Amino acid sequence: MSFSGQTKNELCRAALSRKCCAQAEAYGVLLFCNHFSGREVRIVTESGEFLQRLIQLFRRAFRVEFDVLPGPEERGKRTLSITAPDKLRRICETFGADPAEMVAHHINFAVLEEDHCRLAFFRGAFLAGGAVTDPAKGYHLELATSHYYVSRELTALLREAGFSPKETTRKSNYLTYFKQSEYIEDFLTAIGAPVAAMEVMNAKVEKHLRGSVNRRVNCDAANLDKAVEAAQEQMEAIRRLEERGMLQDLPDKLKEVVDLRAAHPEYTLAQLAELCQPPITKSALNHRLRKLVELSKS
């Protein structure tokens, strides 16, 4: 199952306590589902959990049953619908709409005045028209509707709730979406999916740790390459000084460094510095080796 499907299953387990919140959630479902008009409500889903929640949700919100329900043996995409005029009138009137005059949908803000109702509305919108990317692959959460004004008004509601969504279109749908992981975490937590939100947080931490390790490995590899190049340059300098017969004329401190580097070409500066008698600092050893390289080039 996809991460989006897991998230919706988690949301379907949220309690249907307040009637006002059930109505708000159903409102979100209606405005983001497959079809909502004065003649028909049609919702298509592959999720058995969402199907069962819809049945309970519409009972709690409107005291209505769906006119068409999929059979228990049906699989894949399943359709629930309401076409009875009296049921449609009851649903529409709940949100201050007249079934005979429904042309362009708008969000009735008056039924979403309470914060808990707004969050329930967001949950319904996500269940019907939402999707969220697996955080291991990227950060993207979207809400899609075929109603232009609903999309614009949803953006306004989300901004009032402290989010900063973006908008775009895809074919005949209007999308409201988030790309920031923080907003996705907060949104999922707010609408009742804290487990999914925690997975987003964990994925972000894992990516950060993996990036830190990779940067450290790359840095260590680069430093190792530099150390190898420096050691090769120093060995070449010693060879040139030897060919010129200059090693015997070097000061004792430089002779000691020549002997140590020749005997231990693979050692780091810190290791060579400890072998000096008496031991010296890495900086002092580096200074002596640079002096050897300069002499070999003169």
PDB file of N, CA, C and O in Angstrom, residues 139-140 164-166 177-185:
ATOM      1  N   TYR A 139       8.929  15.382  -0.806  1.00  0.00           N
ATOM      2  CA  TYR A 139       7.914  16.037   0.002  1.00  0.00           C
ATOM      3  C   TYR A 139       6.897  16.718  -0.914  1.00  0.00           C
ATOM      4  O   TYR A 139       7.216  17.687  -1.600  1.00  0.00           O
ATOM      5  N   HIS A 140       5.669  16.200  -0.905  1.00  0.00           N
ATOM      6  CA  HIS A 140       4.611  16.804  -1.708  1.00  0.00           C
ATOM      7  C   HIS A 140       3.268  16.321  -1.178  1.00  0.00           C
ATOM      8  O   HIS A 140       3.029  15.112  -1.069  1.00  0.00           O
ATOM      9  N   SER A 164       1.087  27.921   4.319  1.00  0.00           N
ATOM     10  CA  SER A 164       1.406  28.724   3.144  1.00  0.00           C
ATOM     11  C   SER A 164       1.382  27.830   1.905  1.00  0.00           C
ATOM     12  O   SER A 164       2.429  27.453   1.367  1.00  0.00           O
ATOM     13  N   PRO A 165       0.192  27.460   1.449  1.00  0.00           N
ATOM     14  CA  PRO A 165       0.096  26.563   0.296  1.00  0.00           C
ATOM     15  C   PRO A 165       0.371  27.282  -1.019  1.00  0.00           C
ATOM     16  O   PRO A 165       0.356  28.504  -1.098  1.00  0.00           O
ATOM     17  N   LYS A 166       0.618  26.477  -2.042  1.00  0.00           N
ATOM     18  CA  LYS A 166       0.766  26.998  -3.391  1.00  0.00           C
ATOM     19  C   LYS A 166      -0.365  26.436  -4.246  1.00  0.00           C
ATOM     20  O   LYS A 166      -1.034  25.468  -3.867  1.00  0.00           O
ATOM     21  N   TYR A 177      -1.289  22.810  -2.855  1.00  0.00           N
ATOM     22  CA  TYR A 177      -0.267  21.844  -2.455  1.00  0.00           C
ATOM     23  C   TYR A 177       0.801  22.462  -1.550  1.00  0.00           C
ATOM     24  O   TYR A 177       0.950  23.678  -1.465  1.00  0.00           O
ATOM     25  N   PHE A 178       1.524  21.563  -0.882  1.00  0.00           N
ATOM     26  CA  PHE A 178       2.670  21.926  -0.043  1.00  0.00           C
ATOM     27  C   PHE A 178       3.897  21.175  -0.542  1.00  0.00           C
ATOM     28  O   PHE A 178       3.811  20.011  -0.926  1.00  0.00           O
ATOM     29  N   LYS A 179       5.040  21.841  -0.481  1.00  0.00           N
ATOM     30  CA  LYS A 179       6.322  21.203  -0.774  1.00  0.00           C
ATOM     31  C   LYS A 179       7.223  21.165   0.460  1.00  0.00           C
ATOM     32  O   LYS A 179       8.174  20.393   0.516  1.00  0.00           O
ATOM     33  N   GLN A 180       6.924  22.008   1.440  1.00  0.00           N
ATOM     34  CA  GLN A 180       7.765  22.066   2.639  1.00  0.00           C
ATOM     35  C   GLN A 180       7.388  20.936   3.594  1.00  0.00           C
ATOM     36  O   GLN A 180       6.206  20.749   3.917  1.00  0.00           O
ATOM     37  N   SER A 181       8.382  20.203   4.047  1.00  0.00           N
ATOM     38  CA  SER A 181       8.111  19.071   4.941  1.00  0.00           C
ATOM     39  C   SER A 181       7.452  19.523   6.236  1.00  0.00           C
ATOM     40  O   SER A 181       6.600  18.821   6.790  1.00  0.00           O
ATOM     41  N   GLU A 182       7.818  20.719   6.731  1.00  0.00           N
ATOM     42  CA  GLU A 182       7.238  21.202   7.983  1.00  0.00           C
ATOM     43  C   GLU A 182       5.731  21.399   7.854  1.00  0.00           C
ATOM     44  O   GLU A 182       4.967  21.036   8.755  1.00  0.00           O
ATOM     45  N   TYR A 183       5.285  21.977   6.745  1.00  0.00           N
ATOM     46  CA  TYR A 183       3.856  22.180   6.537  1.00  0.00           C
ATOM     47  C   TYR A 183       3.127  20.849   6.388  1.00  0.00           C
ATOM     48  O   TYR A 183       1.998  20.684   6.868  1.00  0.00           O
ATOM     49  N   ILE A 184       3.760  19.904   5.713  1.00  0.00           N
ATOM     50  CA  ILE A 184       3.137  18.591   5.544  1.00  0.00           C
ATOM     51  C   ILE A 184       2.988  17.907   6.901  1.00  0.00           C
ATOM     52  O   ILE A 184       1.937  17.331   7.215  1.00  0.00           O
ATOM     53  N   GLU A 185       4.026  17.966   7.721  1.00  0.00           N
ATOM     54  CA  GLU A 185       3.957  17.388   9.065  1.00  0.00           C
ATOM     55  C   GLU A 185       2.830  18.022   9.865  1.00  0.00           C
ATOM     56  O   GLU A 185       2.016  17.315  10.491  1.00  0.00           O
TER      57      GLU A 185
END
